[in-house]
PDB file of C-alpha atoms in Angstrom:
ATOM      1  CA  UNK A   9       0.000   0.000   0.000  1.00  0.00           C
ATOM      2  CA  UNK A  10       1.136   3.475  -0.912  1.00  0.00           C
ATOM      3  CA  UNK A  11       2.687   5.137   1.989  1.00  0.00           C
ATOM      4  CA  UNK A  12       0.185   8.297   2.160  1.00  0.00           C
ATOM      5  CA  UNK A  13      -2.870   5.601   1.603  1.00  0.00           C
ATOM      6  CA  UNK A  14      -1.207   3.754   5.026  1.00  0.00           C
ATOM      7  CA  UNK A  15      -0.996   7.646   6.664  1.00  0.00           C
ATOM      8  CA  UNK A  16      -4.745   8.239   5.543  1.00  0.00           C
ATOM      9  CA  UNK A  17      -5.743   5.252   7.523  1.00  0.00           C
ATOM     10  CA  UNK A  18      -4.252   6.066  10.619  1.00  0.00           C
ATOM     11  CA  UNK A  19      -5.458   9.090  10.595  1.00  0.00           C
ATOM     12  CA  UNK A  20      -9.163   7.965  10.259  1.00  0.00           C
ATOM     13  CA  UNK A  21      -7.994   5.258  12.842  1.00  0.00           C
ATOM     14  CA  UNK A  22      -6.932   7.809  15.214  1.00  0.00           C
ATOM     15  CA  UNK A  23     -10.224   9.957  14.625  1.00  0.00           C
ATOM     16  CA  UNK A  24     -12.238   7.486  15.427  1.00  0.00           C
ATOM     17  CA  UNK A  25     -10.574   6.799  18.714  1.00  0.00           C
ATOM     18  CA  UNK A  26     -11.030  10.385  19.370  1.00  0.00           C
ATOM     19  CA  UNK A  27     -15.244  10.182  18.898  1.00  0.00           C
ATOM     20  CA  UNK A  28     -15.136   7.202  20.938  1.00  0.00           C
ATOM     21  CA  UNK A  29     -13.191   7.215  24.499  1.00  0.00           C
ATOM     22  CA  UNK A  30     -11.958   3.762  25.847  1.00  0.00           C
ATOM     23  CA  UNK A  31     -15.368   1.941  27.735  1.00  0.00           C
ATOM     24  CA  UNK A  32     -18.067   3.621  25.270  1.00  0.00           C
ATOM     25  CA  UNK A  33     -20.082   1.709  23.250  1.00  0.00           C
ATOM     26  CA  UNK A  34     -22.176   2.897  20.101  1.00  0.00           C
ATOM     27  CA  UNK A  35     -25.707   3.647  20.939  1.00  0.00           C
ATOM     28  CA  UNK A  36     -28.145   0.859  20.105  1.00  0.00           C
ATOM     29  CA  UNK A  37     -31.463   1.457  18.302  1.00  0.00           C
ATOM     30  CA  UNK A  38     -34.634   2.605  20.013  1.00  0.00           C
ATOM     31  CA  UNK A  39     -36.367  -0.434  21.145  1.00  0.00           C
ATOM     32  CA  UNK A  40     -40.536  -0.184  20.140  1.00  0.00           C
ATOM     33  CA  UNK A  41     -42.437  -0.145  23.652  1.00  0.00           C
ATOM     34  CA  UNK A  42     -44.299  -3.140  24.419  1.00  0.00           C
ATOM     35  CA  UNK A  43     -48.398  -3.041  22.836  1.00  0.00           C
ATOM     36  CA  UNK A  44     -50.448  -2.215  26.039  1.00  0.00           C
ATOM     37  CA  UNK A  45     -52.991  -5.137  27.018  1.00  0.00           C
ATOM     38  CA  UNK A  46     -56.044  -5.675  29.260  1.00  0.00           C
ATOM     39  CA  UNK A  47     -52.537  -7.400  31.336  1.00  0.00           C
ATOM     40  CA  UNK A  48     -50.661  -4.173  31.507  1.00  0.00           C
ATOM     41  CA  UNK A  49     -52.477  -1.273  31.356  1.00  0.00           C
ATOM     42  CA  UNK A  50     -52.952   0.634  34.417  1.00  0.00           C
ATOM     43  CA  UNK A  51     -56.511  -0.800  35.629  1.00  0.00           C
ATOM     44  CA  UNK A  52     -59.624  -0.249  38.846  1.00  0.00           C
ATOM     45  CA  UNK A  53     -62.942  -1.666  39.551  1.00  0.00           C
ATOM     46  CA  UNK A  54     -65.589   1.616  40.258  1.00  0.00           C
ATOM     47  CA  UNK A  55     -68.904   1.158  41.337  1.00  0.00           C
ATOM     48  CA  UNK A  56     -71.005   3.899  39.315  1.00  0.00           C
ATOM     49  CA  UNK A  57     -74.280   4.847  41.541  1.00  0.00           C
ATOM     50  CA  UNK A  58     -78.155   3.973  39.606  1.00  0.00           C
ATOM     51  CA  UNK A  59     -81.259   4.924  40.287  1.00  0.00           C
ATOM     52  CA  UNK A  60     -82.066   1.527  41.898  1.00  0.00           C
ATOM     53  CA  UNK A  61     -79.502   1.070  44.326  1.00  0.00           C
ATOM     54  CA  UNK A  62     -77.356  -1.831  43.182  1.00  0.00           C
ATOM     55  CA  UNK A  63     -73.756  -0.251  42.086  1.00  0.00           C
ATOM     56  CA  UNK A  64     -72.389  -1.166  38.573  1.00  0.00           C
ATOM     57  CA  UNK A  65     -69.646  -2.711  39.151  1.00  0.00           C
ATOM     58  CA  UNK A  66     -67.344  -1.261  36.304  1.00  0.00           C
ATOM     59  CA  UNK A  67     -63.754  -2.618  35.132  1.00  0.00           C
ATOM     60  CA  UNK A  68     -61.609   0.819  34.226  1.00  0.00           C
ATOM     61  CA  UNK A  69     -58.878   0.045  31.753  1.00  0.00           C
ATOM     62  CA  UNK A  70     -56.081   3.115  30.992  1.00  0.00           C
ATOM     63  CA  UNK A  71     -53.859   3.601  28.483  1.00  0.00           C
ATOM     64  CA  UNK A  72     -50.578   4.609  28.708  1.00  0.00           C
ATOM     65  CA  UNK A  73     -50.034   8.615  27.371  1.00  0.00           C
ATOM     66  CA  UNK A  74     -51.373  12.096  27.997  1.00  0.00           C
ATOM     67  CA  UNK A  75     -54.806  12.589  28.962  1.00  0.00           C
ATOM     68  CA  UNK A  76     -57.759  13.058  27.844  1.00  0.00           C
ATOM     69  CA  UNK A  77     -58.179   9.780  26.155  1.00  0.00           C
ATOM     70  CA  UNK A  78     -61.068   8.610  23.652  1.00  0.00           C
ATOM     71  CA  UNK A  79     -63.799   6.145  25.953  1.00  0.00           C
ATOM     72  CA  UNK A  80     -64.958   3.089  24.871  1.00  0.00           C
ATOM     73  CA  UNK A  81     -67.682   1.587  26.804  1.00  0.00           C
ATOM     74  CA  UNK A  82     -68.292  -2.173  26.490  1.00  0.00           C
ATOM     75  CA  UNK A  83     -71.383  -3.698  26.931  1.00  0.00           C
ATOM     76  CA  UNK A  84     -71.854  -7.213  27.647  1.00  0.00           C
ATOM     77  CA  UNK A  85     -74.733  -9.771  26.622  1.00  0.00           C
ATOM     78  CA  UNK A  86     -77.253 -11.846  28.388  1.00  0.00           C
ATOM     79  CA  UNK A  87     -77.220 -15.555  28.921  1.00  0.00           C
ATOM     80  CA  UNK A  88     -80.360 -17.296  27.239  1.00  0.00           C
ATOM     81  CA  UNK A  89     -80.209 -19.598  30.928  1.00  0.00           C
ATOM     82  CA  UNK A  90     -80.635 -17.204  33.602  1.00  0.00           C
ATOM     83  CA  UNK A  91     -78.909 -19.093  36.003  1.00  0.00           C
ATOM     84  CA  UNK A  92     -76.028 -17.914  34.858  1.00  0.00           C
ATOM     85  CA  UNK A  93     -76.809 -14.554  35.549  1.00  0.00           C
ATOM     86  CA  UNK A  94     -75.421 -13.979  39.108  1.00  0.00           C
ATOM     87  CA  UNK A  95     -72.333 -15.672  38.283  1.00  0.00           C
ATOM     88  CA  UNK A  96     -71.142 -13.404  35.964  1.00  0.00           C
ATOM     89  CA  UNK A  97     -68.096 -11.583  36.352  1.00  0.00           C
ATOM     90  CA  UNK A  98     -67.144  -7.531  35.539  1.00  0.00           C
ATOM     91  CA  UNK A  99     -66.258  -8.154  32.077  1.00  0.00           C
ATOM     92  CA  UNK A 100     -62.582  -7.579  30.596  1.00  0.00           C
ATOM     93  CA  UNK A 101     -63.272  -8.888  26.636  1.00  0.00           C
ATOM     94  CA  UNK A 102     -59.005  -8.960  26.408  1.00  0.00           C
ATOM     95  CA  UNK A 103     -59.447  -9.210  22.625  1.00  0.00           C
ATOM     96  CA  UNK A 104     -61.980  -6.025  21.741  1.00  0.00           C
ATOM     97  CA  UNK A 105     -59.848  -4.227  25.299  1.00  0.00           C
ATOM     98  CA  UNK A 106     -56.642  -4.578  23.429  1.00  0.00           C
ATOM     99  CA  UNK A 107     -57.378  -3.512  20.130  1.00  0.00           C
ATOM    100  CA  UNK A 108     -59.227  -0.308  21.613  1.00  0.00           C
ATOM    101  CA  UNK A 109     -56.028   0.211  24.303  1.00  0.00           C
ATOM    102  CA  UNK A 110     -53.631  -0.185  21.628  1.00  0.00           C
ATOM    103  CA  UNK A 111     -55.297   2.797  20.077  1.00  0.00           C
ATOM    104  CA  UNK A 112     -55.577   4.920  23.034  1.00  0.00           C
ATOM    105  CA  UNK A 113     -59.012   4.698  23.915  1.00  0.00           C
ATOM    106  CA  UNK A 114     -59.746   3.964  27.397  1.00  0.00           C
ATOM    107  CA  UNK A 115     -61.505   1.230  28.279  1.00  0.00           C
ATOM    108  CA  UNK A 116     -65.105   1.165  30.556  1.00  0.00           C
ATOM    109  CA  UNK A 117     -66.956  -2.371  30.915  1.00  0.00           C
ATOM    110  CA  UNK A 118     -69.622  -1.759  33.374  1.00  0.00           C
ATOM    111  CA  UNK A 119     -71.536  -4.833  34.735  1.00  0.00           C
ATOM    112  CA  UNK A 120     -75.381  -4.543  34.623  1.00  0.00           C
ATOM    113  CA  UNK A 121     -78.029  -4.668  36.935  1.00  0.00           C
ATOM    114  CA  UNK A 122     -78.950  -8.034  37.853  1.00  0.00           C
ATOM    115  CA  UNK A 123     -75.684  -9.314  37.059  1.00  0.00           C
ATOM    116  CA  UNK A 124     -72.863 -10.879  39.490  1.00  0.00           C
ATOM    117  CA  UNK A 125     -71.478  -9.154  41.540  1.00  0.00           C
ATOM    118  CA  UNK A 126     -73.324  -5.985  40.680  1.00  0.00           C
ATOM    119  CA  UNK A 127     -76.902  -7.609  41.818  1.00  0.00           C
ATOM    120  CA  UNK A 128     -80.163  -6.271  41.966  1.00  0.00           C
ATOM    121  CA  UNK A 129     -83.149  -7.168  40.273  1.00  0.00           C
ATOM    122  CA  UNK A 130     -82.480  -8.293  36.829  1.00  0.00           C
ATOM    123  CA  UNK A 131     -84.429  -5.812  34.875  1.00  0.00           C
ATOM    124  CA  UNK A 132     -83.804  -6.277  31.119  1.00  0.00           C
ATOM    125  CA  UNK A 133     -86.429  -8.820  30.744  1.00  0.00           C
ATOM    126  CA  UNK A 134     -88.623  -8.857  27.471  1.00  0.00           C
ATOM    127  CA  UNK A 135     -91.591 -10.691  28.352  1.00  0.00           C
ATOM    128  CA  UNK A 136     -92.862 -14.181  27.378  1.00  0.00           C
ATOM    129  CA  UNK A 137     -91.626 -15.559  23.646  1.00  0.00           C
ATOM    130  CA  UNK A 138     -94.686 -15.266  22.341  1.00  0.00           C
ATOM    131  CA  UNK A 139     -95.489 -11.586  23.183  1.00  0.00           C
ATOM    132  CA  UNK A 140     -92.322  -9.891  23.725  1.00  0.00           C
ATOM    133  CA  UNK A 141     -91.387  -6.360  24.454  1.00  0.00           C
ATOM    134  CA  UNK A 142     -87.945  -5.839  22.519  1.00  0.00           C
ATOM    135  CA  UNK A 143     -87.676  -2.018  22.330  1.00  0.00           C
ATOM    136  CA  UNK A 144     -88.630  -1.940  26.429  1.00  0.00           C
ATOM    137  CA  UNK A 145     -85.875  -4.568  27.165  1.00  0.00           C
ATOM    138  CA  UNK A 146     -83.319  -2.531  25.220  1.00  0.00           C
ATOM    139  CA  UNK A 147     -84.296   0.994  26.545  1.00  0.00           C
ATOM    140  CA  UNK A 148     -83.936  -0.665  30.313  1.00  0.00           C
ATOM    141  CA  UNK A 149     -80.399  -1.988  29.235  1.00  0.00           C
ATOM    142  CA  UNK A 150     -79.513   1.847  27.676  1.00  0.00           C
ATOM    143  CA  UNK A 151     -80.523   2.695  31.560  1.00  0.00           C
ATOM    144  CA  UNK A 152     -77.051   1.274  32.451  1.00  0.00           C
ATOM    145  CA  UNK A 153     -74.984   2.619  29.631  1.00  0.00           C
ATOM    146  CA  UNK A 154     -76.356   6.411  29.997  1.00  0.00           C
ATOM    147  CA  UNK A 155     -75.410   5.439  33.979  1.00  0.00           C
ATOM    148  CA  UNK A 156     -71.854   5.282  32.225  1.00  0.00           C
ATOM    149  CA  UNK A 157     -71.682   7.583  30.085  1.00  0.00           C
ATOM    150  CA  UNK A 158     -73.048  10.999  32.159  1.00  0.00           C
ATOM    151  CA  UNK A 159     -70.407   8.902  34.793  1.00  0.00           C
ATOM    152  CA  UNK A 160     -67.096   8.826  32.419  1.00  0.00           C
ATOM    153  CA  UNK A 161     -68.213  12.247  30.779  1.00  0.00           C
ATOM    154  CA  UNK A 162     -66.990  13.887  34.352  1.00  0.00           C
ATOM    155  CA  UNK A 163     -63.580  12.071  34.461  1.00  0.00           C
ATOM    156  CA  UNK A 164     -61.052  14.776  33.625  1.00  0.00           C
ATOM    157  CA  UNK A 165     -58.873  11.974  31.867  1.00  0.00           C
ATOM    158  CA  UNK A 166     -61.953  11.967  29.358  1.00  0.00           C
ATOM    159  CA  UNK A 167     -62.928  13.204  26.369  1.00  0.00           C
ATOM    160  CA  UNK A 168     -66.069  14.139  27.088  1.00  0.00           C
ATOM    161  CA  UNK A 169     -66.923  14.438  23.134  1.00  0.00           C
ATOM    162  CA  UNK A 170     -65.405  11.302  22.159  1.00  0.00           C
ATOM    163  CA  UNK A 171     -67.385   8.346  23.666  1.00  0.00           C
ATOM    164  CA  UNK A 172     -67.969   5.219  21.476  1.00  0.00           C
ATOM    165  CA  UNK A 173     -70.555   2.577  22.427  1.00  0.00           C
ATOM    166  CA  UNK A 174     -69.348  -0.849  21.840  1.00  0.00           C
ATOM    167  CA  UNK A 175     -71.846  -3.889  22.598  1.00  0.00           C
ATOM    168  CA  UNK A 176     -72.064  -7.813  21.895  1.00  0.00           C
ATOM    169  CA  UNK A 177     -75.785  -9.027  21.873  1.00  0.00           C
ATOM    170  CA  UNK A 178     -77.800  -7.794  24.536  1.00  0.00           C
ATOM    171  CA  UNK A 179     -75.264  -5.277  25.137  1.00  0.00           C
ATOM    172  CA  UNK A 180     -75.231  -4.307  21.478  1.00  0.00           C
ATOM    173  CA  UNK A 181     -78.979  -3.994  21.474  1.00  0.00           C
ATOM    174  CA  UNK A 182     -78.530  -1.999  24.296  1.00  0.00           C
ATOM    175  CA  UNK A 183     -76.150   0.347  22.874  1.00  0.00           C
ATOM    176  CA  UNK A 184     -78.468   0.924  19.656  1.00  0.00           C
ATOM    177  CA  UNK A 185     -81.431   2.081  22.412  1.00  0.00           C
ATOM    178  CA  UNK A 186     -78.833   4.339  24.124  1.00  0.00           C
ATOM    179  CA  UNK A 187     -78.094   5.763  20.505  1.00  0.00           C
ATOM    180  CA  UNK A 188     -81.948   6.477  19.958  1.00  0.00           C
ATOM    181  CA  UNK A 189     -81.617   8.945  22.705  1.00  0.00           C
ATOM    182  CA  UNK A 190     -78.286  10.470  21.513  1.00  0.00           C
ATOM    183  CA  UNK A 191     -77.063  11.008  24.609  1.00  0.00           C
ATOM    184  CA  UNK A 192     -74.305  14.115  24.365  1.00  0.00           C
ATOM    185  CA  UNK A 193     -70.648  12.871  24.224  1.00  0.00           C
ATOM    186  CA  UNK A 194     -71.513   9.581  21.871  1.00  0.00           C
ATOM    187  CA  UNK A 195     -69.680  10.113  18.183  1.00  0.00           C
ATOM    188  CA  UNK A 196     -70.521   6.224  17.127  1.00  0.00           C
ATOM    189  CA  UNK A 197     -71.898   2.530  17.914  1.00  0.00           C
ATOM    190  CA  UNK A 198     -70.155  -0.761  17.299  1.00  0.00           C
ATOM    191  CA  UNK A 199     -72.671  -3.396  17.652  1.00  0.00           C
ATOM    192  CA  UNK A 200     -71.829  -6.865  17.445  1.00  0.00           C
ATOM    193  CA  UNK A 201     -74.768  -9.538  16.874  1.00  0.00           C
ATOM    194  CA  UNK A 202     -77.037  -6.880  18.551  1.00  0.00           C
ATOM    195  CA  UNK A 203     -80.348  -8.400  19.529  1.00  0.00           C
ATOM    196  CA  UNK A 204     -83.075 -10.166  22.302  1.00  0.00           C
ATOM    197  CA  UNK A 205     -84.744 -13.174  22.044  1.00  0.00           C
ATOM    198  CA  UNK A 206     -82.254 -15.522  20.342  1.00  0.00           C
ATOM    199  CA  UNK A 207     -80.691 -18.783  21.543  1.00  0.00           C
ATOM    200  CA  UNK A 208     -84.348 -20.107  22.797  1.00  0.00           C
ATOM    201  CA  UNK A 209     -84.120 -23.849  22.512  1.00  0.00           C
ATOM    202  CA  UNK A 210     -87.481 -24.800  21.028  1.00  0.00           C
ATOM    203  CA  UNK A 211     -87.995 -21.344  18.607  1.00  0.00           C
ATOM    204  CA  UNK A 212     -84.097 -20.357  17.749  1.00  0.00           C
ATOM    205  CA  UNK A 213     -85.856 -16.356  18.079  1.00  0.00           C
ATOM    206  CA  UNK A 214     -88.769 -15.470  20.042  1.00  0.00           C
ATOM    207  CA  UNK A 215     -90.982 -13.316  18.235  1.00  0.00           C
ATOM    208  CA  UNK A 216     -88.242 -12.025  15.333  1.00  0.00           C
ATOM    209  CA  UNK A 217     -90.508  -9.264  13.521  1.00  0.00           C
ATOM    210  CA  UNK A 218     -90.926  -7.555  16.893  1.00  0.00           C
ATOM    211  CA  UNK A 219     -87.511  -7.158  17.067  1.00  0.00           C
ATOM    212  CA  UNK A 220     -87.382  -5.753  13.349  1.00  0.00           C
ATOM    213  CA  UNK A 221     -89.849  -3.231  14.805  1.00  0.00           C
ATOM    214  CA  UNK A 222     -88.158  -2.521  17.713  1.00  0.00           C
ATOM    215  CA  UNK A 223     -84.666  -1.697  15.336  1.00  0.00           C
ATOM    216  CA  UNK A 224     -87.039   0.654  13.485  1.00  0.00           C
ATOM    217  CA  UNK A 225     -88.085   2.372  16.561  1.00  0.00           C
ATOM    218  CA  UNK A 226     -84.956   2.830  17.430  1.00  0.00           C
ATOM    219  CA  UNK A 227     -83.613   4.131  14.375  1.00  0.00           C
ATOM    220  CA  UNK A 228     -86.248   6.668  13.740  1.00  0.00           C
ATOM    221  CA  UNK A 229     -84.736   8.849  16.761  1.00  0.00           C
ATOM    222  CA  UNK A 230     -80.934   8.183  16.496  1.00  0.00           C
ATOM    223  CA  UNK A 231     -78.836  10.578  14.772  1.00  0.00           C
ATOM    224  CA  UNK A 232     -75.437   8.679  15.594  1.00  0.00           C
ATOM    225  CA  UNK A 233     -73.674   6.619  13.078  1.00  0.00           C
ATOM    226  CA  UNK A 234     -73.883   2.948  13.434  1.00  0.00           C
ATOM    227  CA  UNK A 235     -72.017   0.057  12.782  1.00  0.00           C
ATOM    228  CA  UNK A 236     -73.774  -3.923  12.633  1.00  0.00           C
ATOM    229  CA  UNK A 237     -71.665  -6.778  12.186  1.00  0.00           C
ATOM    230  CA  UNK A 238     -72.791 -10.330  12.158  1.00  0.00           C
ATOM    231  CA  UNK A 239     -71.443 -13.411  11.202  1.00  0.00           C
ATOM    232  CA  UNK A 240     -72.814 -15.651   8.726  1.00  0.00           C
ATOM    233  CA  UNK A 241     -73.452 -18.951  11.338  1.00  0.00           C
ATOM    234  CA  UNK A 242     -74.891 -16.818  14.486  1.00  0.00           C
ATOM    235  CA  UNK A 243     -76.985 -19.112  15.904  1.00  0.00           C
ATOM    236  CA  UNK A 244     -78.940 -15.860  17.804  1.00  0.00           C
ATOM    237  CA  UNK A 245     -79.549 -13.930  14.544  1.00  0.00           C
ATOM    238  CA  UNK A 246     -79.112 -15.288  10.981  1.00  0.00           C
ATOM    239  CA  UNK A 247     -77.970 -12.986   8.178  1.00  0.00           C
ATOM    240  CA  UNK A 248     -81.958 -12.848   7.041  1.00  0.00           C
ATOM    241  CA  UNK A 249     -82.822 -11.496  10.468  1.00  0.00           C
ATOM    242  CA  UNK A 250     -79.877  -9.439  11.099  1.00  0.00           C
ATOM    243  CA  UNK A 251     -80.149  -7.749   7.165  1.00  0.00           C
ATOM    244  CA  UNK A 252     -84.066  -7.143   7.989  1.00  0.00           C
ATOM    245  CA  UNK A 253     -83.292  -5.129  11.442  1.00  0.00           C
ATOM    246  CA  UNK A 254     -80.847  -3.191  10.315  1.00  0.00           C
ATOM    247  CA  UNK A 255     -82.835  -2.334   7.077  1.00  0.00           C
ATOM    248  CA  UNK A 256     -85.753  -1.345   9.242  1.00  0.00           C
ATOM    249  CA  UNK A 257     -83.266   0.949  11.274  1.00  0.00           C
ATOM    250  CA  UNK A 258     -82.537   2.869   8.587  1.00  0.00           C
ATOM    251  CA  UNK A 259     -85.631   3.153   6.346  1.00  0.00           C
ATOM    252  CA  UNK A 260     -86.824   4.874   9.837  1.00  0.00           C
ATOM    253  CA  UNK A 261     -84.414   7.280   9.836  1.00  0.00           C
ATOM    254  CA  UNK A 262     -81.179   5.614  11.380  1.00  0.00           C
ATOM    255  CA  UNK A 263     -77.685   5.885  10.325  1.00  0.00           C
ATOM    256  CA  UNK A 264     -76.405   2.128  10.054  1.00  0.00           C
ATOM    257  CA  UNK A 265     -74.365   0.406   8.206  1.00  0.00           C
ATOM    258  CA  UNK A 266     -74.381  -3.444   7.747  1.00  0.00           C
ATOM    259  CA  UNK A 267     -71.232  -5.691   7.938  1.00  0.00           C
ATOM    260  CA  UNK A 268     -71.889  -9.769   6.665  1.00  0.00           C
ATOM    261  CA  UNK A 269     -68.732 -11.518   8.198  1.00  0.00           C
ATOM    262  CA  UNK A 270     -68.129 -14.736   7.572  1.00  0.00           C
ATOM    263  CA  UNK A 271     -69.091 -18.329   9.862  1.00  0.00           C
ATOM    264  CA  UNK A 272     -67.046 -18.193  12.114  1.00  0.00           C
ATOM    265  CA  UNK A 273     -66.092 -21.870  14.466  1.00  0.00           C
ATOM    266  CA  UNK A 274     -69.253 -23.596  15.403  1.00  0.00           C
ATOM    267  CA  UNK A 275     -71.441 -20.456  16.424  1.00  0.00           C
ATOM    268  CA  UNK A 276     -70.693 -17.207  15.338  1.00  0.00           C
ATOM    269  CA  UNK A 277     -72.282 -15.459  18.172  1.00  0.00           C
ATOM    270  CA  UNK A 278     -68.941 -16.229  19.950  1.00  0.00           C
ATOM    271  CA  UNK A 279     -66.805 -14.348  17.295  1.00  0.00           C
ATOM    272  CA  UNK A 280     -67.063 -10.821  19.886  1.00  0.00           C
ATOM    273  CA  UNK A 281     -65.202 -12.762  22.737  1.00  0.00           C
ATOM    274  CA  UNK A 282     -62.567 -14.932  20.437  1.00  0.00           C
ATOM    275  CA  UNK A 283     -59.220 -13.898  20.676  1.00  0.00           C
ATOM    276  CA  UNK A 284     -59.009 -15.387  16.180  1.00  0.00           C
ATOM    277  CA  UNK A 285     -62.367 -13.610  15.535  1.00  0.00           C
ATOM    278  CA  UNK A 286     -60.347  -9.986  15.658  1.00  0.00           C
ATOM    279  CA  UNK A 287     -59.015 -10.936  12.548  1.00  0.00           C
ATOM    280  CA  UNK A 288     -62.373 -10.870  11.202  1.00  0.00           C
ATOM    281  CA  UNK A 289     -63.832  -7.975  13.040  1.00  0.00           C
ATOM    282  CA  UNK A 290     -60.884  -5.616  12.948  1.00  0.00           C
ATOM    283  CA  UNK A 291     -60.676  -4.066   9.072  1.00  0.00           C
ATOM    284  CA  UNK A 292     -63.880  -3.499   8.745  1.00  0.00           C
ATOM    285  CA  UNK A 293     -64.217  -1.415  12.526  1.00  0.00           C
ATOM    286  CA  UNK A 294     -61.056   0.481  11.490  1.00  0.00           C
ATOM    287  CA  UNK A 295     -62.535   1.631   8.219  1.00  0.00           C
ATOM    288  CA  UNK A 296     -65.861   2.873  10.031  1.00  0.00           C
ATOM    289  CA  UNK A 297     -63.724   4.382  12.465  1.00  0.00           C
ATOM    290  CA  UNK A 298     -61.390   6.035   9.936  1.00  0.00           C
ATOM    291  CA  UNK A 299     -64.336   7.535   7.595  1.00  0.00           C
ATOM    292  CA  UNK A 300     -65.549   9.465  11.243  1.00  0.00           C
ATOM    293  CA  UNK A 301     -62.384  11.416  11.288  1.00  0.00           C
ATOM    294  CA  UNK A 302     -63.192  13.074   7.990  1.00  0.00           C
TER     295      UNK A 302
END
């Protein structure tokens, strides 16, 4: 090697030296922080006060960031036995609680009356099969979720103008009758295999075409936009049933729009709660959510 190529090279050699004292190292990369989960994020049990007495007993999941954060409330269904009722725990749904923590909402899943450990009288019921009052039972589940909302609405680490309703089937139902009030703070509704009446072992669905009336009740007062998604083997509500409420909603007035997923395992009904059901679920939610922000 040419002896000013060999000087060139020390010199770089020695410059480098300089840069870097004995004992440092280079800096590594920034490491991407772990995706906040029901597991992790910063979490309480409240008890939010009703007119009744009995306290919902509400799980409070937080993400990590600056404040005010988006709200999600979750809304949980009803067993068809209702034995199962007071053994019900305050809901966490890790798979829905993720996905919504992961994009900074915080999380609200409030137990209802006449569930677990939240007690009472159970209050949602619709009547007998044969004559059954669909838009009541939904209006007395909305009862709870307003009991949320006007709760969350004065938490300062809220936006109080940023509240989305998210329910799975009595809890989605719900969530559509909380909508036909438009209660202030409420920009949208997720509703998962919203409905009453299904999973009755001798009829599938007590009374369907009252609860196509109900949905129209419903949407002829609601002004907030709506999202239905059901999948193609939910043993509650079949496609036919699900198409006709949500068609009903909106010839009345309603602002919905209709989502056919596909079967999903055995029952689709269970699709809400499955951890490989988000896969499903998830484009289509952030494409509703995404056409809000414009």
């Amino acid at each position: 090697m040419p002896a000013c190529r060999q000087a060139s090279v020390r010199l770089l050699r020695v410059a480098v030296l300089v840069l870097l004292p004995l004992g440092s190292t280079l800096p590594l990369p920034a490491m991407a922080a772990p995706a906040v989960t029901v597991e992790t994020a910063a979490q309480e049990i409240v008890g939010l006060a009703t007119r009744t007495g009995p306290m919902l007993q509400t799980r409070v999941l937080r993400p990590p960031g600056r404040e005010p954060f988006p709200l999600a409330i979750v809304s949980h269904g009803s067993p068809p036995d209702g034995s199962q009722r007071p053994t019900m725990e305050i809901p966490t749904f890790s798979s829905v609680s993720n996905w919504l923590l992961q994009r900074g909402y915080m999380v609200a899943l409030p137990l209802r009356r006449g569930y677990g450990q939240t007690g009472g009288p159970w209050l949602e019921n619709f009547g007998s099969c044969s004559s059954p009052d669909y838009y009541r039972a939904g209006m007395t589940t909305a009862q709870d979720i307003r009991t949320a909302i006007d709760y969350f609405r004065g938490r300062p680490e809220v936006q109080r103008d940023r509240i989305l309703l998210v329910g799975l089937s009595a809890g989605g139902w719900g969530s559509l009758a909380a909508a036909s009030q438009n209660p202030a703070g409420v920009f949208a509704v997720i509703n998962f295999a919203g409905g009453r009446g299904g999973g009755h072992p001798k009829v599938g669905n007590c009374a369907p075409q009252r609860l196509v009336d109900a949905a129209a009740r419903y949407g002829s007062t609601v002004r907030i936009p709506t999202l239905w998604l059901y999948a193609a083997n939910d043993s509650f509500f079949a496609p036919d049933l699900a198409r006709k409420m949500s068609g009903a909603f909106v010839r009345a007035g309603g602002r919905a729009e209709y989502v056919a997923l596909p079967a999903f395992g055995s029952d689709g009904h269970r699709l809400f709660g499955a951890a490989d059901g988000r896969a499903l679920w998830q484009p289509r939610v952030e494409t509703f959510l995404e056409t809000l922000k414009h």
